[in-house]
Coordinates of C-alpha atoms in Angstrom, one line a residue:
Chain D
M1466 CA 65.4 7.6 4.5
T1467 CA 63.6 10.7 5.6
S1468 CA 60.7 10.7 8.1
M1469 CA 58.5 11.7 5.1
D1470 CA 59.5 8.5 3.3
A1471 CA 58.6 6.5 6.4
T1472 CA 54.9 7.4 5.9
V1473 CA 54.9 6.1 2.4
A1474 CA 53.8 2.4 2.2
A1475 CA 55.9 -0.1 0.3
P1476 CA 54.0 -0.4 -2.9
A1477 CA 54.5 -4.2 -2.9
A1478 CA 52.1 -4.8 -0.1
V1479 CA 48.7 -5.9 -1.5
F1480 CA 45.6 -7.2 0.3
S1481 CA 43.3 -9.1 -2.0
V1482 CA 39.9 -10.8 -1.7
Q1483 CA 37.8 -12.6 -4.3
R1484 CA 34.0 -12.5 -4.4
L1485 CA 31.2 -13.9 -6.5
V1486 CA 29.0 -11.3 -8.2
R1487 CA 25.6 -12.2 -6.8
F1488 CA 22.0 -11.6 -8.0
S1489 CA 21.6 -9.1 -5.1
D1490 CA 24.5 -7.0 -6.4
C1491 CA 23.0 -6.5 -9.8
D1492 CA 20.7 -4.0 -11.4
P1493 CA 18.1 -4.4 -14.1
A1494 CA 20.9 -4.5 -16.7
G1495 CA 22.4 -7.6 -14.9
M1496 CA 25.5 -5.6 -13.9
V1497 CA 26.8 -4.6 -10.5
F1498 CA 24.9 -1.5 -9.3
Y1499 CA 27.9 0.7 -8.5
P1500 CA 26.9 1.5 -4.8
Q1501 CA 27.3 -2.2 -4.2
Y1502 CA 31.0 -1.8 -5.1
F1503 CA 31.4 0.5 -2.2
V1504 CA 29.7 -2.0 0.1
M1505 CA 32.4 -4.5 -1.2
L1506 CA 35.1 -1.8 -0.6
N1507 CA 33.9 -1.5 3.0
A1508 CA 34.1 -5.3 3.4
L1509 CA 37.6 -5.2 1.9
V1510 CA 38.7 -2.6 4.6
E1511 CA 37.0 -4.8 7.2
D1512 CA 39.0 -7.9 6.2
W1513 CA 42.2 -5.9 5.7
F1514 CA 42.0 -4.7 9.3
T1515 CA 41.0 -8.0 10.9
E1516 CA 43.1 -10.3 8.8
G1517 CA 45.8 -8.1 7.3
L1518 CA 46.6 -5.8 10.2
Q1519 CA 45.4 -8.1 13.0
V1520 CA 43.2 -5.2 14.3
H1521 CA 39.7 -6.6 15.0
Y1522 CA 37.4 -4.4 12.9
A1523 CA 34.2 -5.1 14.8
D1524 CA 35.9 -4.3 18.1
F1525 CA 37.4 -1.2 16.6
L1526 CA 34.0 0.1 15.6
G1527 CA 32.1 -1.5 18.5
A1528 CA 33.8 -2.0 21.9
R1529 CA 36.5 0.7 21.3
R1530 CA 34.0 3.2 19.9
L1531 CA 36.3 4.3 17.2
G1532 CA 35.3 5.1 13.6
L1533 CA 36.7 4.8 10.1
P1534 CA 34.6 7.2 8.0
M1535 CA 35.4 7.9 4.4
A1536 CA 36.8 11.4 3.8
S1537 CA 37.1 11.3 0.1
L1538 CA 36.6 8.9 -2.7
Q1539 CA 37.6 9.0 -6.3
C1540 CA 36.6 6.2 -8.6
D1541 CA 36.9 5.4 -12.3
F1542 CA 34.7 2.8 -13.7
K1543 CA 36.2 1.0 -16.7
A1544 CA 34.1 -2.1 -17.4
P1545 CA 30.9 -3.7 -15.9
S1546 CA 30.9 -6.9 -13.9
R1547 CA 28.0 -9.3 -14.4
M1548 CA 26.1 -11.7 -12.2
G1549 CA 27.9 -15.0 -11.8
E1550 CA 31.4 -13.6 -12.4
T1551 CA 34.1 -13.8 -9.8
I1552 CA 35.8 -10.5 -9.2
A1553 CA 38.9 -9.6 -7.1
L1554 CA 39.5 -6.5 -5.0
H1555 CA 43.1 -5.4 -4.4
L1556 CA 44.0 -2.9 -1.7
R1557 CA 47.3 -1.0 -1.4
L1558 CA 48.2 1.6 1.2
L1559 CA 49.3 4.7 -0.7
R1560 CA 49.8 7.0 2.2
Q1561 CA 49.8 6.8 5.9
G1562 CA 48.9 10.2 7.5
R1563 CA 48.7 11.2 11.1
S1564 CA 45.0 10.3 11.3
S1565 CA 44.2 9.1 7.8
L1566 CA 45.0 6.3 5.4
T1567 CA 45.0 6.7 1.6
L1568 CA 44.0 3.5 -0.1
G1569 CA 44.4 2.5 -3.7
V1570 CA 41.9 -0.1 -4.7
Q1571 CA 41.5 -2.0 -7.9
C1572 CA 38.7 -4.3 -8.9
T1573 CA 39.4 -6.8 -11.6
G1574 CA 37.9 -10.0 -12.9
V1575 CA 39.8 -13.2 -12.4
A1576 CA 41.6 -15.1 -15.2
P1577 CA 40.7 -15.7 -18.0
Q1578 CA 38.7 -12.4 -17.7
A1579 CA 41.0 -10.5 -15.5
S1580 CA 40.3 -7.0 -17.0
L1581 CA 40.1 -3.9 -14.8
R1582 CA 36.6 -3.1 -13.7
W1583 CA 37.3 0.0 -11.6
S1584 CA 40.1 1.7 -9.7
A1585 CA 39.6 4.0 -6.7
Q1586 CA 41.5 6.1 -4.3
A1587 CA 39.9 6.4 -0.9
V1588 CA 40.9 8.4 2.2
I1589 CA 39.7 7.0 5.4
V1590 CA 40.1 8.8 8.8
T1591 CA 40.4 7.4 12.3
T1592 CA 37.9 9.1 14.6
S1593 CA 36.6 8.7 18.1
L1594 CA 32.9 8.6 18.8
A1595 CA 33.7 10.1 22.2
H1596 CA 35.6 13.1 20.8
D1597 CA 33.4 13.3 17.6
G1598 CA 36.5 14.0 15.5
P1599 CA 39.8 12.6 14.1
I1600 CA 42.3 10.9 16.4
P1601 CA 45.8 9.8 15.5
L1602 CA 46.1 6.3 14.1
P1603 CA 46.0 4.1 17.2
P1604 CA 49.3 2.3 18.0
D1605 CA 47.9 -1.2 17.1
V1606 CA 46.9 0.1 13.6
Q1607 CA 50.4 1.6 13.1
Q1608 CA 52.1 -1.6 14.2
G1609 CA 49.7 -3.8 12.2
I1610 CA 50.5 -1.8 9.1
A1611 CA 54.3 -2.2 9.7
R1612 CA 53.9 -5.9 10.2
W1613 CA 51.6 -6.4 7.2
Q1614 CA 54.0 -4.5 5.0
Q1615 CA 57.0 -6.6 6.2
I1616 CA 55.1 -9.9 5.7
S1617 CA 53.8 -8.8 2.3
A1618 CA 57.3 -7.8 1.3
G1619 CA 58.6 -11.2 2.4
D1620 CA 56.0 -12.9 0.1
R1621 CA 57.7 -11.4 -2.9
P1622 CA 61.1 -12.0 -4.5
Chain K
M1053 CA 6.0 -45.4 0.0
T1054 CA 3.4 -43.4 -1.8
S1055 CA 4.0 -41.1 -4.7
M1056 CA 3.2 -38.2 -2.3
D1057 CA 6.0 -39.3 0.0
A1058 CA 8.3 -39.3 -3.0
T1059 CA 8.1 -35.5 -3.1
V1060 CA 9.2 -35.1 0.5
A1061 CA 12.9 -34.5 0.8
A1062 CA 15.0 -36.7 3.1
P1063 CA 15.3 -34.5 6.2
A1064 CA 19.0 -35.4 6.6
A1065 CA 20.1 -33.3 3.6
V1066 CA 21.3 -29.9 4.7
F1067 CA 23.2 -27.2 2.8
S1068 CA 25.1 -24.8 5.1
V1069 CA 27.2 -21.7 4.7
Q1070 CA 28.9 -19.5 7.2
R1071 CA 29.2 -15.8 7.0
L1072 CA 30.7 -12.9 8.9
V1073 CA 28.2 -10.3 10.1
R1074 CA 29.6 -7.1 8.5
F1075 CA 29.2 -3.4 9.3
S1076 CA 27.1 -3.0 6.2
D1077 CA 24.6 -5.6 7.4
C1078 CA 23.9 -3.7 10.7
D1079 CA 21.5 -1.0 11.8
P1080 CA 22.0 1.8 14.2
A1081 CA 21.5 -0.7 17.1
G1082 CA 24.6 -2.6 15.8
M1083 CA 22.4 -5.6 14.9
V1084 CA 21.6 -7.2 11.5
F1085 CA 18.9 -5.2 9.8
Y1086 CA 16.4 -8.0 9.1
P1087 CA 16.0 -7.3 5.3
Q1088 CA 19.7 -8.1 5.1
Y1089 CA 18.9 -11.6 6.3
F1090 CA 16.8 -12.1 3.2
V1091 CA 19.7 -10.9 1.0
M1092 CA 21.7 -13.7 2.8
L1093 CA 18.9 -16.1 2.2
N1094 CA 19.0 -15.3 -1.5
A1095 CA 22.8 -15.9 -1.5
L1096 CA 22.2 -19.2 0.3
V1097 CA 19.8 -20.4 -2.5
E1098 CA 22.3 -19.2 -5.1
D1099 CA 25.1 -21.3 -3.5
W1100 CA 22.8 -24.3 -3.0
F1101 CA 21.9 -24.2 -6.7
T1102 CA 25.4 -23.8 -8.0
E1103 CA 27.3 -25.9 -5.4
G1104 CA 24.7 -28.2 -4.0
L1105 CA 22.6 -29.0 -7.0
Q1106 CA 25.3 -28.3 -9.6
V1107 CA 22.8 -26.1 -11.5
H1108 CA 24.6 -22.8 -12.3
Y1109 CA 22.4 -20.1 -10.7
A1110 CA 23.7 -17.2 -12.8
D1111 CA 23.0 -19.2 -16.0
F1112 CA 19.6 -20.2 -14.7
L1113 CA 18.6 -16.6 -14.2
G1114 CA 20.7 -15.2 -17.0
A1115 CA 21.3 -17.2 -20.2
R1116 CA 18.3 -19.6 -19.6
R1117 CA 16.0 -16.7 -18.7
L1118 CA 14.3 -18.6 -15.9
G1119 CA 13.3 -17.2 -12.6
L1120 CA 13.1 -18.3 -8.9
P1121 CA 10.8 -15.7 -7.3
M1122 CA 9.7 -16.0 -3.7
A1123 CA 6.0 -17.0 -3.4
S1124 CA 5.7 -17.0 0.3
L1125 CA 7.9 -16.5 3.3
Q1126 CA 7.4 -17.0 7.0
C1127 CA 10.1 -16.1 9.4
D1128 CA 10.4 -16.1 13.2
F1129 CA 13.2 -14.0 14.7
K1130 CA 14.5 -15.3 17.9
A1131 CA 17.7 -13.4 18.8
P1132 CA 19.8 -10.7 17.2
S1133 CA 23.1 -11.1 15.4
R1134 CA 25.8 -8.5 16.0
M1135 CA 28.6 -7.0 13.9
G1136 CA 31.7 -9.2 14.0
E1137 CA 29.9 -12.5 14.7
T1138 CA 30.0 -15.4 12.4
I1139 CA 26.6 -16.9 11.6
A1140 CA 25.6 -20.0 9.8
L1141 CA 22.6 -20.6 7.5
H1142 CA 21.3 -24.1 7.0
L1143 CA 18.9 -25.0 4.2
R1144 CA 16.7 -28.1 4.1
L1145 CA 14.3 -29.0 1.3
L1146 CA 10.9 -29.6 3.0
R1147 CA 8.8 -30.2 -0.1
Q1148 CA 9.3 -30.5 -3.8
G1149 CA 6.3 -29.5 -5.8
R1150 CA 5.6 -29.5 -9.5
S1151 CA 6.9 -26.0 -9.9
S1152 CA 7.9 -25.0 -6.4
L1153 CA 10.4 -25.8 -3.7
T1154 CA 9.6 -25.3 0.0
L1155 CA 12.7 -24.6 1.9
G1156 CA 13.3 -24.7 5.7
V1157 CA 16.1 -22.3 6.7
Q1158 CA 17.7 -21.8 10.1
C1159 CA 20.2 -19.2 11.0
T1160 CA 22.3 -19.8 14.0
G1161 CA 25.5 -18.5 15.5
V1162 CA 28.5 -20.8 15.5
A1163 CA 30.0 -22.4 18.6
P1164 CA 30.3 -21.3 21.4
Q1165 CA 27.3 -19.0 20.6
A1166 CA 25.4 -21.3 18.4
S1167 CA 21.9 -20.2 19.5
L1168 CA 19.1 -19.9 16.9
R1169 CA 18.7 -16.4 15.4
W1170 CA 15.8 -17.1 13.1
S1171 CA 14.0 -19.8 11.3
A1172 CA 12.1 -19.4 8.1
Q1173 CA 10.0 -21.4 5.7
A1174 CA 10.2 -20.1 2.1
V1175 CA 8.4 -21.2 -1.0
I1176 CA 10.3 -20.5 -4.3
V1177 CA 8.7 -21.0 -7.7
T1178 CA 10.4 -21.8 -11.0
T1179 CA 9.2 -19.5 -13.7
S1180 CA 10.1 -18.5 -17.2
L1181 CA 10.6 -14.9 -18.3
A1182 CA 9.4 -15.9 -21.7
H1183 CA 6.1 -17.4 -20.5
D1184 CA 5.8 -14.9 -17.6
G1185 CA 4.6 -17.6 -15.3
P1186 CA 5.4 -20.9 -13.4
I1187 CA 7.1 -23.8 -15.2
P1188 CA 7.7 -27.3 -14.0
L1189 CA 11.0 -27.8 -12.2
P1190 CA 13.5 -28.2 -15.0
P1191 CA 15.0 -31.7 -15.3
D1192 CA 18.5 -30.6 -14.2
V1193 CA 17.1 -29.2 -11.0
Q1194 CA 15.2 -32.4 -10.3
Q1195 CA 18.3 -34.5 -11.0
G1196 CA 20.4 -32.1 -8.9
I1197 CA 18.1 -32.4 -6.0
A1198 CA 18.1 -36.2 -6.1
R1199 CA 21.9 -36.3 -6.3
W1200 CA 22.3 -33.8 -3.5
Q1201 CA 20.0 -35.8 -1.2
Q1202 CA 21.9 -39.0 -1.9
I1203 CA 25.3 -37.4 -1.3
S1204 CA 24.1 -35.7 1.8
A1205 CA 22.6 -38.9 3.1
G1206 CA 26.0 -40.6 2.4
D1207 CA 27.7 -38.0 4.6
R1208 CA 25.8 -39.2 7.7
P1209 CA 26.0 -42.3 9.7
Chain W
M192 CA -17.2 -5.7 25.1
T193 CA -14.4 -7.3 27.1
S194 CA -11.0 -5.7 27.9
M195 CA -9.5 -8.2 25.5
D196 CA -11.6 -6.7 22.7
A197 CA -10.3 -3.3 23.6
T198 CA -6.9 -4.2 22.2
V199 CA -8.3 -5.0 18.8
A200 CA -7.8 -2.2 16.4
A201 CA -10.7 -0.7 14.6
P202 CA -10.2 -2.2 11.1
A203 CA -11.1 1.1 9.4
A204 CA -7.8 2.8 10.4
V205 CA -5.3 2.6 7.5
F206 CA -2.0 4.3 7.1
S207 CA -0.9 4.5 3.5
V208 CA 2.1 5.7 1.5
Q209 CA 2.9 5.7 -2.2
R210 CA 6.3 5.2 -3.6
L211 CA 8.0 5.0 -7.0
V212 CA 9.7 1.7 -7.8
R213 CA 13.3 2.8 -8.5
F214 CA 16.2 1.4 -10.4
S215 CA 17.9 0.6 -7.1
D216 CA 15.0 -1.5 -5.9
C217 CA 15.1 -3.8 -8.9
D218 CA 16.9 -7.0 -9.7
P219 CA 18.3 -8.3 -13.0
A220 CA 14.7 -9.3 -14.0
G221 CA 13.7 -5.6 -13.7
M222 CA 11.4 -6.4 -10.7
V223 CA 11.6 -5.4 -7.1
F224 CA 14.1 -7.6 -5.3
Y225 CA 11.9 -8.8 -2.4
P226 CA 14.2 -7.8 0.5
Q227 CA 13.7 -4.2 -0.7
Y228 CA 10.0 -4.6 0.1
F229 CA 11.0 -5.1 3.7
V230 CA 13.2 -1.9 3.6
M231 CA 10.0 -0.2 2.3
L232 CA 8.0 -1.9 5.1
N233 CA 10.4 -0.5 7.7
A234 CA 10.0 3.0 6.2
L235 CA 6.2 2.6 6.4
V236 CA 6.4 1.8 10.1
E237 CA 8.8 4.8 10.5
D238 CA 6.2 7.1 8.8
W239 CA 3.3 5.6 10.7
F240 CA 5.0 6.3 14.0
T241 CA 6.1 9.8 13.2
E242 CA 3.1 11.0 11.1
G243 CA 0.3 8.6 12.1
L244 CA 1.0 8.2 15.8
Q245 CA 2.9 11.4 16.4
V246 CA 5.7 9.5 18.1
H247 CA 9.0 10.6 16.6
Y248 CA 10.6 7.4 15.2
A249 CA 14.2 8.7 15.1
D250 CA 13.9 9.8 18.8
F251 CA 12.3 6.6 19.7
L252 CA 15.3 4.6 18.3
G253 CA 17.9 7.2 19.1
A254 CA 17.5 9.5 22.1
R255 CA 15.1 7.2 23.9
R256 CA 17.2 4.1 23.2
L257 CA 14.1 2.0 22.5
G258 CA 13.8 -0.6 19.8
L259 CA 11.2 -2.0 17.5
P260 CA 12.6 -5.3 16.3
M261 CA 10.6 -7.6 14.0
A262 CA 9.5 -10.8 15.9
S263 CA 7.8 -12.5 13.1
L264 CA 6.9 -11.9 9.5
Q265 CA 4.6 -13.8 7.1
C266 CA 4.4 -12.6 3.5
D267 CA 2.6 -13.8 0.4
F268 CA 3.9 -12.5 -2.9
K269 CA 1.2 -12.3 -5.5
A270 CA 2.6 -10.3 -8.4
P271 CA 5.8 -8.5 -9.3
S272 CA 6.3 -4.7 -9.3
R273 CA 8.4 -3.2 -12.0
M274 CA 10.8 -0.3 -12.3
G275 CA 8.9 3.0 -12.9
E276 CA 5.6 1.9 -11.4
T277 CA 4.1 3.6 -8.4
I278 CA 3.1 1.3 -5.6
A279 CA 1.2 1.9 -2.4
L280 CA 1.7 0.3 1.0
H281 CA -1.2 0.2 3.4
L282 CA -0.8 -0.6 7.1
R283 CA -3.5 -1.7 9.5
L284 CA -3.1 -2.5 13.2
L285 CA -4.5 -6.0 13.7
R286 CA -3.7 -6.5 17.3
Q287 CA -2.2 -4.4 20.1
G288 CA -0.5 -6.6 22.7
R289 CA 1.2 -5.7 25.9
S290 CA 4.6 -5.2 24.3
S291 CA 3.8 -6.0 20.6
L292 CA 1.9 -4.7 17.6
T293 CA 0.6 -7.0 14.9
L294 CA 0.5 -5.2 11.6
G295 CA -1.3 -6.2 8.5
V296 CA 0.3 -4.7 5.4
Q297 CA -0.8 -4.8 1.8
C298 CA 1.2 -3.6 -1.2
T299 CA -0.7 -2.7 -4.3
G300 CA -0.2 -0.9 -7.5
V301 CA -2.1 2.4 -8.0
A302 CA -4.9 2.8 -10.5
P303 CA -5.2 1.7 -13.2
Q304 CA -3.0 -1.2 -12.2
A305 CA -4.0 -1.4 -8.5
S306 CA -3.6 -5.2 -8.2
L307 CA -2.3 -6.7 -5.0
R308 CA 1.5 -7.3 -5.1
W309 CA 1.9 -8.8 -1.6
S310 CA 0.3 -8.9 1.8
A311 CA 2.1 -9.5 5.0
Q312 CA 1.5 -9.9 8.7
A313 CA 4.3 -8.5 10.9
V314 CA 4.7 -8.6 14.6
I315 CA 6.9 -5.9 16.0
V316 CA 8.0 -5.7 19.7
T317 CA 8.9 -2.7 21.8
T318 CA 12.2 -3.2 23.5
S319 CA 14.7 -1.2 25.5
L320 CA 18.4 -1.2 24.7
A321 CA 19.1 -0.7 28.4
H322 CA 17.1 -3.8 29.5
D323 CA 17.9 -5.7 26.3
G324 CA 14.4 -7.1 26.2
P325 CA 10.7 -6.3 25.7
I326 CA 9.0 -3.5 27.5
P327 CA 5.3 -2.5 27.6
L328 CA 4.2 -0.3 24.9
P329 CA 5.2 3.2 26.0
P330 CA 2.3 5.5 27.0
D331 CA 2.8 7.9 24.0
V332 CA 2.6 4.9 21.6
Q333 CA -0.6 3.8 23.3
Q334 CA -2.1 7.3 23.2
G335 CA -0.9 7.8 19.6
I336 CA -2.6 4.6 18.5
A337 CA -5.9 5.6 20.2
R338 CA -5.8 9.1 18.6
W339 CA -4.9 7.7 15.1
Q340 CA -7.7 5.2 15.2
Q341 CA -10.2 7.9 16.2
I342 CA -9.0 10.3 13.5
S343 CA -9.0 7.6 10.9
A344 CA -12.5 6.5 11.9
G345 CA -13.6 10.2 11.6
D346 CA -12.3 10.3 8.1
R347 CA -14.9 7.7 7.0
P348 CA -18.6 8.0 6.6
Chain E
M1102 CA 30.0 32.9 -27.3
T1103 CA 31.6 30.0 -29.0
S1104 CA 30.0 26.7 -29.7
M1105 CA 32.1 25.2 -27.0
D1106 CA 30.6 27.5 -24.5
A1107 CA 27.2 26.4 -25.7
T1108 CA 27.7 23.0 -24.1
V1109 CA 28.4 24.5 -20.7
A1110 CA 25.3 24.5 -18.6
A1111 CA 24.0 27.7 -17.1
P1112 CA 25.2 27.4 -13.5
A1113 CA 21.8 28.8 -12.3
A1114 CA 19.9 25.6 -13.2
V1115 CA 19.6 23.4 -10.1
F1116 CA 17.5 20.3 -9.5
S1117 CA 16.8 19.6 -5.9
V1118 CA 15.1 17.0 -3.8
Q1119 CA 14.7 16.5 -0.1
R1120 CA 14.7 13.3 1.8
L1121 CA 14.4 11.9 5.3
V1122 CA 17.4 10.0 6.6
R1123 CA 15.9 6.7 7.5
F1124 CA 16.8 3.9 9.8
S1125 CA 17.7 1.7 6.8
D1126 CA 20.2 4.3 5.5
C1127 CA 22.2 4.3 8.7
D1128 CA 25.1 2.3 10.0
P1129 CA 25.9 1.1 13.6
A1130 CA 27.2 4.7 14.3
G1131 CA 23.7 6.0 13.5
M1132 CA 25.0 7.9 10.5
V1133 CA 24.3 7.4 6.8
F1134 CA 26.4 4.5 5.5
Y1135 CA 28.1 6.3 2.5
P1136 CA 27.1 3.8 -0.2
Q1137 CA 23.5 4.8 0.6
Y1138 CA 24.4 8.3 -0.5
F1139 CA 25.0 6.9 -4.0
V1140 CA 21.7 5.1 -4.0
M1141 CA 20.2 8.5 -3.2
L1142 CA 22.4 10.0 -6.0
N1143 CA 21.0 7.5 -8.4
A1144 CA 17.4 8.4 -7.3
L1145 CA 18.3 12.1 -7.8
V1146 CA 19.3 11.4 -11.4
E1147 CA 16.2 9.3 -11.9
D1148 CA 14.0 12.2 -10.7
W1149 CA 16.0 14.8 -12.7
F1150 CA 15.4 12.8 -15.9
T1151 CA 11.7 12.2 -15.3
E1152 CA 10.7 15.5 -13.7
G1153 CA 13.4 17.9 -14.7
L1154 CA 14.2 16.8 -18.3
Q1155 CA 10.8 15.2 -19.0
V1156 CA 12.6 12.1 -20.2
H1157 CA 11.0 9.1 -18.5
Y1158 CA 13.8 7.3 -16.7
A1159 CA 12.2 3.9 -16.4
D1160 CA 11.4 3.9 -20.1
F1161 CA 14.9 5.1 -20.9
L1162 CA 16.5 2.1 -19.1
G1163 CA 13.6 -0.3 -19.8
A1164 CA 11.7 -0.1 -23.0
R1165 CA 14.4 1.9 -24.9
R1166 CA 17.2 -0.4 -23.6
L1167 CA 19.5 2.5 -23.1
G1168 CA 21.9 2.9 -20.1
L1169 CA 23.3 5.6 -17.9
P1170 CA 26.3 4.0 -16.2
M1171 CA 28.6 6.0 -14.0
A1172 CA 32.0 6.6 -15.6
S1173 CA 33.7 8.4 -12.8
L1174 CA 32.9 9.7 -9.4
Q1175 CA 34.7 12.0 -7.0
C1176 CA 33.2 12.7 -3.7
D1177 CA 34.3 14.7 -0.6
F1178 CA 32.5 13.9 2.6
K1179 CA 32.4 16.8 5.0
A1180 CA 30.0 16.0 7.8
P1181 CA 27.8 13.1 8.7
S1182 CA 24.0 12.9 8.4
R1183 CA 22.0 11.2 11.2
M1184 CA 18.8 9.2 11.3
G1185 CA 15.7 11.5 11.4
E1186 CA 17.4 14.4 9.7
T1187 CA 16.0 15.8 6.4
I1188 CA 18.7 16.3 3.9
A1189 CA 18.7 17.9 0.4
L1190 CA 20.5 16.9 -2.7
H1191 CA 21.2 19.5 -5.4
L1192 CA 22.2 18.7 -8.9
R1193 CA 23.8 21.0 -11.4
L1194 CA 24.9 20.1 -14.9
L1195 CA 28.6 21.1 -15.2
R1196 CA 29.3 19.8 -18.7
Q1197 CA 27.4 18.3 -21.5
G1198 CA 29.6 16.1 -23.7
R1199 CA 28.8 14.2 -26.8
S1200 CA 27.8 11.1 -24.9
S1201 CA 28.3 12.1 -21.3
L1202 CA 27.0 14.4 -18.7
T1203 CA 29.1 15.8 -15.9
L1204 CA 27.1 16.5 -12.8
G1205 CA 27.9 18.5 -9.7
V1206 CA 26.0 17.3 -6.7
Q1207 CA 25.9 18.8 -3.2
C1208 CA 24.2 17.2 -0.2
T1209 CA 23.3 19.6 2.6
G1210 CA 21.1 19.6 5.6
V1211 CA 18.0 21.8 5.6
A1212 CA 17.6 24.9 7.7
P1213 CA 18.5 25.4 10.5
Q1214 CA 21.2 22.7 10.0
A1215 CA 21.9 23.4 6.4
S1216 CA 25.6 22.6 6.5
L1217 CA 27.3 20.8 3.6
R1218 CA 27.5 17.0 4.1
W1219 CA 29.3 16.0 0.9
S1220 CA 29.9 17.2 -2.6
A1221 CA 30.5 15.1 -5.7
Q1222 CA 31.3 15.3 -9.3
A1223 CA 29.9 12.5 -11.3
V1224 CA 30.2 11.6 -15.0
I1225 CA 27.4 9.5 -16.5
V1226 CA 27.5 8.2 -20.0
T1227 CA 24.6 7.3 -22.3
T1228 CA 25.0 3.8 -23.7
S1229 CA 22.9 1.3 -25.6
L1230 CA 22.4 -2.2 -24.4
A1231 CA 22.2 -3.2 -28.1
H1232 CA 25.5 -1.7 -29.0
D1233 CA 27.1 -2.4 -25.7
G1234 CA 28.8 1.0 -25.7
P1235 CA 28.4 4.8 -25.6
I1236 CA 25.9 6.5 -27.9
P1237 CA 25.4 10.2 -28.5
L1238 CA 23.0 11.9 -26.0
P1239 CA 19.6 11.1 -27.5
P1240 CA 17.7 14.1 -28.9
D1241 CA 15.0 14.1 -26.2
V1242 CA 17.7 14.3 -23.5
Q1243 CA 19.4 17.2 -25.3
Q1244 CA 16.1 19.0 -25.7
G1245 CA 15.1 18.2 -22.1
I1246 CA 18.3 19.8 -20.9
A1247 CA 17.8 22.9 -22.9
R1248 CA 14.2 23.3 -21.7
W1249 CA 15.2 22.6 -18.1
Q1250 CA 17.9 25.2 -18.2
Q1251 CA 15.6 27.8 -19.7
I1252 CA 12.9 27.2 -17.1
S1253 CA 15.3 27.2 -14.3
A1254 CA 16.8 30.4 -15.5
G1255 CA 13.3 31.9 -15.6
D1256 CA 12.8 30.9 -12.0
R1257 CA 15.5 33.3 -10.9
P1258 CA 15.7 37.1 -10.9

């Protein structure tokens, strides 16, 4: 295995959450207003950090004064989601850079309406409010990712 | 007991949810931006209908083309809530009118920081999109309230 | 006139803004989702500070590290506002306390549909992030209020 | 010029709006929370339809029961925007398809801090709520685009 390979996440590791589509998420057509999907995406990253990587997100942004801004986002919307549906968001780590993480995210319904709603590729960067710029991925984030990938791999046959 | 008393809810019945204070809820001071509390209050009513009263909220607003607009709202804010905290919202039915429900809502932290954050009194009205005005509380809402109050009473000593 | 009276604002002074009701403000019924009204109310206070009182709101909250949290809010909703309408928000200062301002706010349509949509009474408090508590109204806020009331009075016959 | 070229918009035509970055747009780092940029993008399209194309947006979505969902979105974030800044959003029509419009959008500061904040490419589709699917660009949208491009071209030397 080359050092390049080492930065490529095991594709098996997936972090998923489910969520009710609420009245407040929906637009006059009764469908999720798409900026709300990115509020959900932010919550997904929050939960992935705190629960998946065991890096407390609120401390990361608060006490530690680090940041996780979005650097780029690409999203294809395939089908609408409607008020009252339960949807699932699935996060995979596609690439681990020196100071960035490339995430692949899929939003689906849940059975029996498990169709794809949208899929996105998002690059988030680790920054420091003190330096006002990118910093290398902190060690606890690196270790959290390695542990999460191992555990997720262990979940699967 | 008078017929007037019959419209007063047993104070014991409480519907509660807990919720993480997320990055997206917070303002530049790192505290919940108060309009977000009312988004949470709307979600609380949503869950109370669907889970507490067994009246499916999304059907109520969608397929049945009924509405639950807010008629009046009074809120006292006591202490801020910060990113990363878990807060709880507690709903009590204070008064059941012909076409309105008066709700008492309290938002607290959870132990060990269970202090009161805000308390509100909210009057919601049942309306019909077809009639464009108030309608009497539908029978399933009335029955759901009676059942919820009995079950909640049974929960307590 | 007593010194107590001196803290009561001249009722003539009104700060008003107009605003299009946008798609993003509206719920699945095509009406403004009421928490959005409070986002608009916050923007109204922002503009009143910066334009009406000549106290730069973003500096107040940012560089000066002061705060303007809502202490209490009472709102009566009278009629819905729909996507595509222009609505107006009107702010009056009802009471000037030592460290609080009581605002009366009315939201109306604009002619020919100038009916009242909601009216609110809101108490905002001046705080310091450093002290984590209320502070007396800063001198520039006091002076800004006095000037705004004089100018507004001068506008009228 | 081929008929294919005819569907490519004159690059000169730009629709721009300016907007204050408000408290409610910002996250705990005091910067615009990026989903808010897409709320602004939606407002930009709204204004472009109503003012630029002379196709009333609220009627389009409301009375005419047509839709303008986002089909795909690609966005690169270059620099943050902070509370109190004025930012500008600039829309260009990159491609006019049978039932889609590809928009190029840039968000910048205004002089003297006119740096690029983000740029996006967005594909919106014209749909009908009745058919629940794409429909050809309605004639008034096509005519509005042609007129807007001519007028915009006339604005320039």
